[in-house]
Amino acid sequence: MTPTGGLPIDRIHRKPWVTVLVSILASAYILAAYSSFTRPIWIDEFLHFAFGSHRSTSETWQSISDTLPTFNFGQTGFHMLVNYWTLHHFGASSFLMRLPSLLAAGLLLFSSVQIAIRLRFGPAWTLLLLASYFCQQNLMHYAGEARPYMPLAASVMGMLAFYLIPSEERTLLTRLLGAFSISLGAIFHPYFAFYWLLLAILTFIFQETHLTWRLIFSGFIRHCDPLISAPAAIAYLLLAKLTWLKGTPDFQMDPFQWIKGDGLFTTFSQIAHFQFLGKAHPAPFFFIGAVLLASAIPRVRHNPHFRRLAPPIALLVLALGISLFLSAASYHRNYWILPRQWVASQAICCLAVIWFAREIGELARTQWRYLHIPILGLIGYLLLQTAPSIYRAKAVDVAAIAHVLMHPVESANRPEVIEPTLVPVGNDEWVALANQNIKAGGPVWAIFRKFYGRAD
């Protein structure tokens, strides 16, 4: 079939029922493994939990606004507001607190599978893509945390799935996916804007390779879909003005405090972006260099099969570039360069590496029959370096969920804990008390209003 624009996509699709079935089973296990179902909350999650004690949405928003320039800095506050609504109406529950992130992880996996189907990965490559997410522990950990990082990564992947479809081929369902993902990113995280603009430009370049300069602007506007983008942009700018643009603390922290002993490159590559490749984490940088070097040869550069490598390489470079920019900004502000600032890029890296490997396999298949099978096996082997240890750790979490589902705790068996009157001192005491409240069930205790300086 004829490719669409610059992407190796067939216009006619077969029903990928095998891919869908494999994806559902694998995704269900990944979500269960990273749900943090039985894990106590910690201080960053407690900052969300304490809002559940507030008496109204307006009071909650006021507390959010008061603390965004200080210890809740750099957020839109929307995740905290969602946590207030769930905790206020349904009671103290770590599962309900983390549910937005868990649902976002489901969106990330769903969007990734949609991209895989769009790019005709097939069951084996799609399974490897999902396996890369399972092995990318530094990313998927946030599926079980009440913080806005997983919604950021999920919205970026959902937006990418939407933008990879040419505007004339978008259906109602794909436009709903795009609208939801873009809106989610716009209201949940400030970093979304970087990915939004650059991915919109990059995917437009992928698809519209034959546009004249005169038609580029109108084509890009059509590609972005103003009916979806304009409301999300307004919401993003309005929330920015009300929240994270109001200012942040004057940091005097060591930017490298959380960089591991092996150095910045190892943290950036092995612990963060290419964790799923294990000891082979430098390989993507080697392949980027090799492809760029090969593209300097005109005969190779104009080969239609070789050109199929450009989209995944460009996507990978963009993801790493945004992470480097965020790191530089953090360093300039004397703030921690944390792997959690790179979560959206990590999600893109999983897709880009597997996509690149798949295109190498297809290139080998067209030139040398069956050579794509060893390449498929090589990628599988690299993932298997990290998968067993992660599986052993996560199997305990999955077993705990199965046990709870098979033996639900009746409300009558919950421990009877009376709400204390003594105000905790220090973060550890506040967190311990919150976990007692969660264990006891019922409403979030009123004492937590004092954490945000609210009087009874």
CSV table of C-alpha atoms in Angstrom, one decimal:
chain,number,residue,atom,x,y,z
A,1,MET,CA,0.0,0.0,0.0
A,2,THR,CA,1.0,3.6,-0.4
A,3,PRO,CA,2.4,5.2,2.7
A,4,THR,CA,0.5,8.2,4.2
A,5,GLY,CA,2.8,11.2,4.0
A,6,GLY,CA,6.2,10.5,5.6
A,7,LEU,CA,4.9,7.7,7.9
A,8,PRO,CA,5.0,4.0,7.1
A,9,ILE,CA,1.2,3.6,7.6
A,10,ASP,CA,-1.1,1.7,5.4
A,11,ARG,CA,-4.5,3.3,4.7
A,12,ILE,CA,-6.4,0.0,4.8
A,13,HIS,CA,-6.3,-1.7,8.2
A,14,ARG,CA,-7.1,-5.3,9.0
A,15,LYS,CA,-8.9,-6.1,12.2
A,16,PRO,CA,-6.0,-6.5,14.7
A,17,TRP,CA,-7.9,-8.7,17.1
A,18,VAL,CA,-4.8,-10.7,18.2
A,19,THR,CA,-3.0,-7.5,19.0
A,20,VAL,CA,-5.9,-6.2,20.9
A,21,LEU,CA,-6.3,-9.4,22.9
A,22,VAL,CA,-2.6,-9.5,23.8
A,23,SER,CA,-2.7,-5.8,24.7
A,24,ILE,CA,-5.6,-6.2,27.0
A,25,LEU,CA,-4.1,-9.0,29.0
A,26,ALA,CA,-0.6,-7.5,29.2
A,27,SER,CA,-2.0,-4.0,30.1
A,28,ALA,CA,-4.2,-5.4,32.9
A,29,TYR,CA,-1.2,-7.1,34.5
A,30,ILE,CA,0.9,-4.0,34.2
A,31,LEU,CA,-1.8,-1.8,35.8
A,32,ALA,CA,-2.3,-4.3,38.6
A,33,ALA,CA,1.5,-4.6,39.2
A,34,TYR,CA,2.0,-0.8,39.5
A,35,SER,CA,-1.3,0.1,41.3
A,36,SER,CA,0.4,0.4,44.7
A,37,PHE,CA,-2.8,-1.1,46.1
A,38,THR,CA,-1.5,-2.0,49.5
A,39,ARG,CA,1.3,0.6,49.9
A,40,PRO,CA,0.9,3.4,52.5
A,41,ILE,CA,0.9,7.0,51.3
A,42,TRP,CA,4.0,9.2,51.8
A,43,ILE,CA,4.6,12.9,52.3
A,44,ASP,CA,4.1,14.0,48.7
A,45,GLU,CA,0.8,12.1,48.5
A,46,PHE,CA,-0.2,13.4,52.0
A,47,LEU,CA,-0.1,16.9,50.6
A,48,HIS,CA,-3.1,15.8,48.5
A,49,PHE,CA,-4.7,13.7,51.2
A,50,ALA,CA,-5.0,16.6,53.7
A,51,PHE,CA,-7.3,18.5,51.3
A,52,GLY,CA,-9.9,15.8,51.8
A,53,SER,CA,-10.6,17.4,55.2
A,54,HIS,CA,-11.7,20.7,53.7
A,55,ARG,CA,-15.3,21.7,53.8
A,56,SER,CA,-15.9,23.1,50.3
A,57,THR,CA,-14.3,23.4,46.9
A,58,SER,CA,-13.8,27.1,47.4
A,59,GLU,CA,-11.9,26.5,50.7
A,60,THR,CA,-9.8,23.8,49.0
A,61,TRP,CA,-8.9,26.1,46.1
A,62,GLN,CA,-7.9,28.8,48.5
A,63,SER,CA,-5.6,26.5,50.3
A,64,ILE,CA,-4.2,25.3,47.0
A,65,SER,CA,-3.6,28.9,45.8
A,66,ASP,CA,-1.9,29.8,49.1
A,67,THR,CA,0.6,26.9,49.0
A,68,LEU,CA,1.4,26.8,45.2
A,69,PRO,CA,4.1,29.6,45.6
A,70,THR,CA,5.6,27.6,48.5
A,71,PHE,CA,5.8,23.8,49.1
A,72,ASN,CA,3.1,22.9,46.5
A,73,PHE,CA,5.0,24.9,43.9
A,74,GLY,CA,5.0,24.3,40.2
A,75,GLN,CA,1.6,22.7,39.9
A,76,THR,CA,-1.7,23.6,38.3
A,77,GLY,CA,-3.5,22.3,41.4
A,78,PHE,CA,-6.1,20.4,39.4
A,79,HIS,CA,-4.9,17.0,40.6
A,80,MET,CA,-5.3,18.2,44.2
A,81,LEU,CA,-8.8,19.4,43.5
A,82,VAL,CA,-9.8,16.0,42.0
A,83,ASN,CA,-8.4,14.4,45.1
A,84,TYR,CA,-10.4,16.7,47.3
A,85,TRP,CA,-13.6,15.8,45.5
A,86,THR,CA,-13.0,12.0,45.7
A,87,LEU,CA,-11.9,12.0,49.4
A,88,HIS,CA,-14.6,14.4,50.5
A,89,HIS,CA,-17.4,12.4,48.9
A,90,PHE,CA,-16.1,8.8,49.3
A,91,GLY,CA,-14.0,9.0,52.4
A,92,ALA,CA,-10.3,8.3,53.3
A,93,SER,CA,-9.0,5.9,50.7
A,94,SER,CA,-5.5,5.6,49.2
A,95,PHE,CA,-7.0,3.8,46.2
A,96,LEU,CA,-9.3,6.6,45.4
A,97,MET,CA,-6.5,9.1,45.8
A,98,ARG,CA,-4.4,7.2,43.3
A,99,LEU,CA,-7.2,6.3,40.9
A,100,PRO,CA,-6.6,9.3,38.6
A,101,SER,CA,-3.0,8.2,38.1
A,102,LEU,CA,-4.1,4.6,37.6
A,103,LEU,CA,-6.7,5.6,35.0
A,104,ALA,CA,-4.0,7.8,33.3
A,105,ALA,CA,-1.7,4.8,33.1
A,106,GLY,CA,-4.5,2.9,31.4
A,107,LEU,CA,-4.8,5.8,28.9
A,108,LEU,CA,-1.0,5.7,28.3
A,109,LEU,CA,-1.1,2.0,27.5
A,110,PHE,CA,-4.2,2.3,25.4
A,111,SER,CA,-2.7,5.2,23.4
A,112,SER,CA,0.5,3.3,22.9
A,113,VAL,CA,-1.4,0.3,21.6
A,114,GLN,CA,-3.4,2.6,19.3
A,115,ILE,CA,-0.1,3.9,17.9
A,116,ALA,CA,1.2,0.3,17.5
A,117,ILE,CA,-1.9,-0.7,15.6
A,118,ARG,CA,-1.7,2.4,13.5
A,119,LEU,CA,1.9,1.6,12.6
A,120,ARG,CA,1.1,-2.0,12.0
A,121,PHE,CA,3.3,-3.4,14.7
A,122,GLY,CA,1.6,-6.7,14.9
A,123,PRO,CA,1.2,-8.8,18.2
A,124,ALA,CA,4.8,-9.5,18.8
A,125,TRP,CA,6.1,-5.9,18.5
A,126,THR,CA,3.1,-4.6,20.4
A,127,LEU,CA,3.8,-7.0,23.2
A,128,LEU,CA,7.5,-5.9,23.3
A,129,LEU,CA,6.2,-2.3,23.5
A,130,LEU,CA,4.1,-3.1,26.5
A,131,ALA,CA,7.0,-5.1,28.0
A,132,SER,CA,9.2,-2.0,27.7
A,133,TYR,CA,6.7,-0.1,29.8
A,134,PHE,CA,6.6,-2.9,32.4
A,135,CYS,CA,10.4,-2.7,32.6
A,136,GLN,CA,10.4,1.1,32.7
A,137,GLN,CA,9.8,1.0,36.4
A,138,ASN,CA,10.8,4.7,37.0
A,139,LEU,CA,7.9,5.7,34.8
A,140,MET,CA,5.2,3.2,35.7
A,141,HIS,CA,5.8,3.7,39.5
A,142,TYR,CA,3.7,6.9,39.1
A,143,ALA,CA,0.7,4.8,38.1
A,144,GLY,CA,0.3,4.2,41.8
A,145,GLU,CA,1.0,7.6,43.2
A,146,ALA,CA,-1.4,10.5,43.8
A,147,ARG,CA,0.7,13.0,41.9
A,148,PRO,CA,0.3,14.6,38.4
A,149,TYR,CA,3.2,12.8,36.7
A,150,MET,CA,1.4,9.9,35.2
A,151,PRO,CA,-1.4,12.1,33.8
A,152,LEU,CA,1.3,14.2,32.1
A,153,ALA,CA,2.9,11.1,30.5
A,154,ALA,CA,-0.5,9.7,29.5
A,155,SER,CA,-1.7,12.9,28.0
A,156,VAL,CA,1.4,13.2,25.9
A,157,MET,CA,1.0,9.7,24.5
A,158,GLY,CA,-2.7,10.2,23.9
A,159,MET,CA,-1.9,13.4,22.0
A,160,LEU,CA,0.8,11.6,20.0
A,161,ALA,CA,-1.7,8.9,19.0
A,162,PHE,CA,-4.1,11.6,17.8
A,163,TYR,CA,-1.5,13.6,15.9
A,164,LEU,CA,-0.1,10.6,14.1
A,165,ILE,CA,-3.4,10.3,12.3
A,166,PRO,CA,-3.8,12.7,9.3
A,167,SER,CA,-6.6,15.2,9.9
A,168,GLU,CA,-8.7,13.9,7.0
A,169,GLU,CA,-8.6,10.4,8.4
A,170,ARG,CA,-9.6,11.2,12.0
A,171,THR,CA,-12.8,9.7,13.2
A,172,LEU,CA,-15.1,10.8,16.1
A,173,LEU,CA,-13.4,8.3,18.4
A,174,THR,CA,-9.9,9.5,17.6
A,175,ARG,CA,-10.9,13.1,18.0
A,176,LEU,CA,-12.4,12.3,21.4
A,177,LEU,CA,-9.1,10.7,22.3
A,178,GLY,CA,-7.2,13.8,21.2
A,179,ALA,CA,-9.6,16.2,22.9
A,180,PHE,CA,-9.4,14.3,26.2
A,181,SER,CA,-5.6,13.8,26.1
A,182,ILE,CA,-4.8,17.4,25.2
A,183,SER,CA,-7.3,18.8,27.8
A,184,LEU,CA,-5.9,16.4,30.4
A,185,GLY,CA,-2.4,17.6,29.9
A,186,ALA,CA,-3.4,21.2,29.7
A,187,ILE,CA,-5.0,21.2,33.2
A,188,PHE,CA,-2.8,18.7,35.0
A,189,HIS,CA,0.8,19.8,34.3
A,190,PRO,CA,2.9,22.9,33.2
A,191,TYR,CA,5.4,20.8,31.3
A,192,PHE,CA,2.7,19.6,28.8
A,193,ALA,CA,3.1,22.8,26.7
A,194,PHE,CA,6.6,21.8,25.6
A,195,TYR,CA,5.5,18.4,24.4
A,196,TRP,CA,2.3,19.8,22.9
A,197,LEU,CA,3.9,22.3,20.6
A,198,LEU,CA,6.9,20.2,19.6
A,199,LEU,CA,5.0,17.0,19.0
A,200,ALA,CA,2.4,18.9,16.9
A,201,ILE,CA,5.2,20.3,14.7
A,202,LEU,CA,7.1,17.0,14.4
A,203,THR,CA,4.0,14.9,13.5
A,204,PHE,CA,3.0,17.5,11.0
A,205,ILE,CA,6.4,17.2,9.4
A,206,PHE,CA,6.0,13.4,9.4
A,207,GLN,CA,2.7,13.5,7.4
A,208,GLU,CA,2.8,16.6,5.2
A,209,THR,CA,6.1,16.1,3.3
A,210,HIS,CA,4.8,17.6,0.0
A,211,LEU,CA,3.1,20.8,1.2
A,212,THR,CA,4.2,24.0,-0.4
A,213,TRP,CA,5.3,27.0,1.8
A,214,ARG,CA,2.1,28.7,0.9
A,215,LEU,CA,0.0,25.9,2.4
A,216,ILE,CA,2.1,25.1,5.4
A,217,PHE,CA,0.3,27.4,7.9
A,218,SER,CA,-3.2,26.4,7.0
A,219,GLY,CA,-2.1,22.7,6.9
A,220,PHE,CA,-0.6,23.0,10.4
A,221,ILE,CA,-3.7,24.7,11.8
A,222,ARG,CA,-5.9,21.9,10.4
A,223,HIS,CA,-3.5,19.3,11.8
A,224,CYS,CA,-3.7,20.8,15.3
A,225,ASP,CA,-7.6,20.9,15.1
A,226,PRO,CA,-8.5,24.4,16.6
A,227,LEU,CA,-11.8,23.1,18.0
A,228,ILE,CA,-9.8,20.8,20.3
A,229,SER,CA,-6.6,22.9,20.8
A,230,ALA,CA,-8.1,26.4,21.4
A,231,PRO,CA,-10.2,25.5,24.5
A,232,ALA,CA,-7.3,23.5,25.9
A,233,ALA,CA,-4.9,26.4,25.3
A,234,ILE,CA,-7.3,28.8,27.0
A,235,ALA,CA,-7.6,26.5,30.0
A,236,TYR,CA,-3.8,26.0,30.2
A,237,LEU,CA,-3.1,29.8,30.2
A,238,LEU,CA,-5.9,30.6,32.7
A,239,LEU,CA,-4.7,27.9,35.1
A,240,ALA,CA,-1.1,29.0,34.6
A,241,LYS,CA,-2.0,32.6,35.6
A,242,LEU,CA,-3.9,31.4,38.6
A,243,THR,CA,-1.3,28.9,39.8
A,244,TRP,CA,2.3,28.1,38.8
A,245,LEU,CA,3.0,31.5,37.2
A,246,LYS,CA,2.4,33.2,40.5
A,247,GLY,CA,5.9,32.3,41.5
A,248,THR,CA,8.0,29.6,43.2
A,249,PRO,CA,10.4,29.5,46.2
A,250,ASP,CA,13.9,30.8,45.9
A,251,PHE,CA,15.7,27.4,45.7
A,252,GLN,CA,19.1,26.9,47.3
A,253,MET,CA,19.3,23.1,46.7
A,254,ASP,CA,22.0,21.0,45.1
A,255,PRO,CA,20.7,20.2,41.6
A,256,PHE,CA,22.6,16.9,41.7
A,257,GLN,CA,21.4,15.7,45.1
A,258,TRP,CA,19.4,12.8,43.6
A,259,ILE,CA,21.9,11.8,40.9
A,260,LYS,CA,23.2,8.3,41.7
A,261,GLY,CA,26.9,7.6,42.3
A,262,ASP,CA,27.5,6.3,38.8
A,263,GLY,CA,27.0,9.8,37.4
A,264,LEU,CA,24.7,12.0,35.5
A,265,PHE,CA,24.7,10.0,32.2
A,266,THR,CA,23.9,6.8,33.9
A,267,THR,CA,21.0,8.4,35.8
A,268,PHE,CA,19.8,10.1,32.6
A,269,SER,CA,20.1,7.0,30.5
A,270,GLN,CA,19.9,3.8,32.5
A,271,ILE,CA,17.9,4.8,35.5
A,272,ALA,CA,15.6,7.1,33.6
A,273,HIS,CA,15.0,7.1,29.8
A,274,PHE,CA,16.3,3.6,28.8
A,275,GLN,CA,15.8,1.7,32.0
A,276,PHE,CA,14.0,-1.0,30.1
A,277,LEU,CA,17.1,-1.8,28.1
A,278,GLY,CA,19.2,-2.7,31.2
A,279,LYS,CA,23.0,-2.7,30.5
A,280,ALA,CA,22.4,-1.9,26.9
A,281,HIS,CA,21.1,1.6,27.7
A,282,PRO,CA,23.8,3.4,25.6
A,283,ALA,CA,22.6,1.6,22.5
A,284,PRO,CA,20.0,4.2,21.5
A,285,PHE,CA,22.7,6.9,21.4
A,286,PHE,CA,24.9,4.7,19.3
A,287,PHE,CA,22.1,4.1,16.8
A,288,ILE,CA,21.1,7.7,16.6
A,289,GLY,CA,24.7,8.5,15.7
A,290,ALA,CA,24.9,5.7,13.2
A,291,VAL,CA,21.7,6.8,11.4
A,292,LEU,CA,22.8,10.4,11.3
A,293,LEU,CA,26.2,9.3,9.9
A,294,ALA,CA,24.6,7.1,7.3
A,295,SER,CA,22.2,9.8,6.3
A,296,ALA,CA,25.2,11.9,5.1
A,297,ILE,CA,25.5,9.5,2.2
A,298,PRO,CA,23.1,10.7,-0.6
A,299,ARG,CA,22.4,7.2,-1.9
A,300,VAL,CA,21.4,5.9,1.6
A,301,ARG,CA,19.5,9.1,2.5
A,302,HIS,CA,17.2,8.8,-0.5
A,303,ASN,CA,16.5,5.1,0.0
A,304,PRO,CA,12.8,4.8,0.8
A,305,HIS,CA,13.4,2.0,3.3
A,306,PHE,CA,16.1,3.9,5.1
A,307,ARG,CA,13.8,7.0,5.4
A,308,ARG,CA,11.4,5.0,7.5
A,309,LEU,CA,13.9,5.2,10.3
A,310,ALA,CA,13.6,9.0,10.5
A,311,PRO,CA,10.3,9.3,12.4
A,312,PRO,CA,11.3,7.1,15.4
A,313,ILE,CA,14.8,8.7,15.5
A,314,ALA,CA,13.3,12.2,15.4
A,315,LEU,CA,10.8,11.3,18.1
A,316,LEU,CA,13.6,9.9,20.3
A,317,VAL,CA,15.8,13.0,19.8
A,318,LEU,CA,12.9,15.3,20.7
A,319,ALA,CA,12.1,13.4,23.9
A,320,LEU,CA,15.7,13.6,25.0
A,321,GLY,CA,16.0,17.2,24.0
A,322,ILE,CA,13.0,18.2,26.2
A,323,SER,CA,14.4,16.3,29.1
A,324,LEU,CA,17.7,18.1,28.7
A,325,PHE,CA,16.0,21.4,28.6
A,326,LEU,CA,14.0,20.7,31.8
A,327,SER,CA,17.2,19.6,33.4
A,328,ALA,CA,19.0,22.8,32.4
A,329,ALA,CA,16.1,24.9,33.7
A,330,SER,CA,16.3,23.0,37.0
A,331,TYR,CA,20.0,23.5,37.3
A,332,HIS,CA,19.6,27.2,36.6
A,333,ARG,CA,17.1,27.5,39.5
A,334,ASN,CA,19.3,25.5,41.9
A,335,TYR,CA,16.6,22.8,42.1
A,336,TRP,CA,16.8,19.0,42.0
A,337,ILE,CA,17.2,17.4,38.6
A,338,LEU,CA,14.9,14.5,39.3
A,339,PRO,CA,14.0,11.6,37.0
A,340,ARG,CA,10.4,12.4,37.7
A,341,GLN,CA,10.8,15.5,35.6
A,342,TRP,CA,11.4,13.2,32.6
A,343,VAL,CA,8.4,10.9,32.9
A,344,ALA,CA,6.7,12.0,29.6
A,345,SER,CA,10.0,11.7,27.7
A,346,GLN,CA,10.5,8.2,29.2
A,347,ALA,CA,7.1,7.1,27.8
A,348,ILE,CA,8.1,8.5,24.4
A,349,CYS,CA,11.5,6.7,24.5
A,350,CYS,CA,9.8,3.3,25.0
A,351,LEU,CA,7.7,3.9,21.9
A,352,ALA,CA,10.6,5.4,19.8
A,353,VAL,CA,13.1,2.6,20.6
A,354,ILE,CA,10.6,-0.2,19.8
A,355,TRP,CA,9.4,1.6,16.7
A,356,PHE,CA,13.0,2.1,15.6
A,357,ALA,CA,13.8,-1.6,16.2
A,358,ARG,CA,10.7,-2.6,14.3
A,359,GLU,CA,11.6,-0.5,11.3
A,360,ILE,CA,15.1,-1.9,11.4
A,361,GLY,CA,13.5,-5.4,11.3
A,362,GLU,CA,11.3,-4.4,8.4
A,363,LEU,CA,14.3,-2.9,6.6
A,364,ALA,CA,16.2,-6.2,7.1
A,365,ARG,CA,13.2,-8.3,6.0
A,366,THR,CA,12.9,-6.4,2.7
A,367,GLN,CA,16.7,-6.7,2.0
A,368,TRP,CA,17.4,-10.0,3.6
A,369,ARG,CA,14.5,-12.3,4.2
A,370,TYR,CA,13.9,-13.5,7.8
A,371,LEU,CA,16.7,-11.3,9.2
A,372,HIS,CA,14.0,-9.4,11.1
A,373,ILE,CA,13.4,-12.4,13.3
A,374,PRO,CA,16.8,-12.2,15.0
A,375,ILE,CA,16.3,-8.5,15.5
A,376,LEU,CA,12.9,-9.2,17.2
A,377,GLY,CA,14.6,-11.7,19.4
A,378,LEU,CA,17.5,-9.3,20.3
A,379,ILE,CA,15.0,-6.7,21.5
A,380,GLY,CA,13.2,-9.3,23.5
A,381,TYR,CA,16.5,-10.4,25.0
A,382,LEU,CA,17.4,-6.9,26.1
A,383,LEU,CA,14.0,-6.5,27.8
A,384,LEU,CA,14.4,-9.9,29.5
A,385,GLN,CA,17.5,-8.5,31.3
A,386,THR,CA,15.4,-6.4,33.5
A,387,ALA,CA,12.0,-8.1,33.4
A,388,PRO,CA,12.6,-11.0,35.8
A,389,SER,CA,13.7,-9.0,38.8
A,390,ILE,CA,10.8,-6.5,38.3
A,391,TYR,CA,8.4,-9.4,37.8
A,392,ARG,CA,9.5,-11.0,41.1
A,393,ALA,CA,8.9,-7.7,42.9
A,394,LYS,CA,5.6,-6.9,41.3
A,395,ALA,CA,4.2,-10.4,41.6
A,396,VAL,CA,3.9,-9.7,45.3
A,397,ASP,CA,1.7,-6.7,44.6
A,398,VAL,CA,-0.5,-8.6,42.1
A,399,ALA,CA,-0.9,-11.4,44.7
A,400,ALA,CA,-1.9,-8.9,47.3
A,401,ILE,CA,-4.6,-7.4,45.1
A,402,ALA,CA,-5.9,-10.9,44.3
A,403,HIS,CA,-6.0,-11.7,48.0
A,404,VAL,CA,-7.9,-8.5,48.8
A,405,LEU,CA,-10.4,-9.1,46.0
A,406,MET,CA,-11.0,-12.7,47.1
A,407,HIS,CA,-11.2,-11.8,50.8
A,408,PRO,CA,-12.7,-8.3,51.1
A,409,VAL,CA,-12.4,-6.6,54.4
A,410,GLU,CA,-15.9,-5.9,55.8
A,411,SER,CA,-16.4,-2.5,57.4
A,412,ALA,CA,-17.2,-4.2,60.7
A,413,ASN,CA,-13.7,-5.7,60.8
A,414,ARG,CA,-12.0,-2.3,60.4
A,415,PRO,CA,-10.0,-1.1,63.4
A,416,GLU,CA,-11.9,1.3,65.5
A,417,VAL,CA,-9.7,4.4,65.6
A,418,ILE,CA,-10.9,7.6,67.3
A,419,GLU,CA,-9.9,10.8,65.7
A,420,PRO,CA,-7.1,12.3,67.8
A,421,THR,CA,-7.2,15.8,69.1
A,422,LEU,CA,-3.4,16.3,69.5
A,423,VAL,CA,-2.0,18.1,66.4
A,424,PRO,CA,1.0,16.1,64.9
A,425,VAL,CA,4.5,17.6,64.9
A,426,GLY,CA,6.6,17.1,61.7
A,427,ASN,CA,5.8,15.5,58.4
A,428,ASP,CA,6.4,11.9,59.6
A,429,GLU,CA,3.7,12.2,62.3
A,430,TRP,CA,1.2,13.8,59.8
A,431,VAL,CA,1.8,11.0,57.3
A,432,ALA,CA,1.5,8.3,60.0
A,433,LEU,CA,-1.8,9.7,61.1
A,434,ALA,CA,-3.1,9.9,57.6
A,435,ASN,CA,-2.3,6.2,57.1
A,436,GLN,CA,-4.2,5.4,60.3
A,437,ASN,CA,-7.2,7.4,58.9
A,438,ILE,CA,-7.0,5.4,55.6
A,439,LYS,CA,-6.8,2.1,57.5
A,440,ALA,CA,-9.8,3.0,59.7
A,441,GLY,CA,-11.9,4.3,56.8
A,442,GLY,CA,-14.7,6.8,57.0
A,443,PRO,CA,-14.3,10.5,56.2
A,444,VAL,CA,-11.0,12.3,56.2
A,445,TRP,CA,-10.5,13.6,59.8
A,446,ALA,CA,-11.0,17.2,60.4
A,447,ILE,CA,-7.7,17.5,62.2
A,448,PHE,CA,-5.9,17.5,58.8
A,449,ARG,CA,-7.4,21.0,58.1
A,450,LYS,CA,-4.8,22.3,60.5
A,451,PHE,CA,-2.0,21.2,58.3
A,452,TYR,CA,-3.1,23.9,55.8
A,453,GLY,CA,-3.8,26.4,58.6
A,454,ARG,CA,-7.5,26.0,58.5
A,455,ALA,CA,-9.3,26.6,61.8
A,456,ASP,CA,-12.1,24.3,63.0
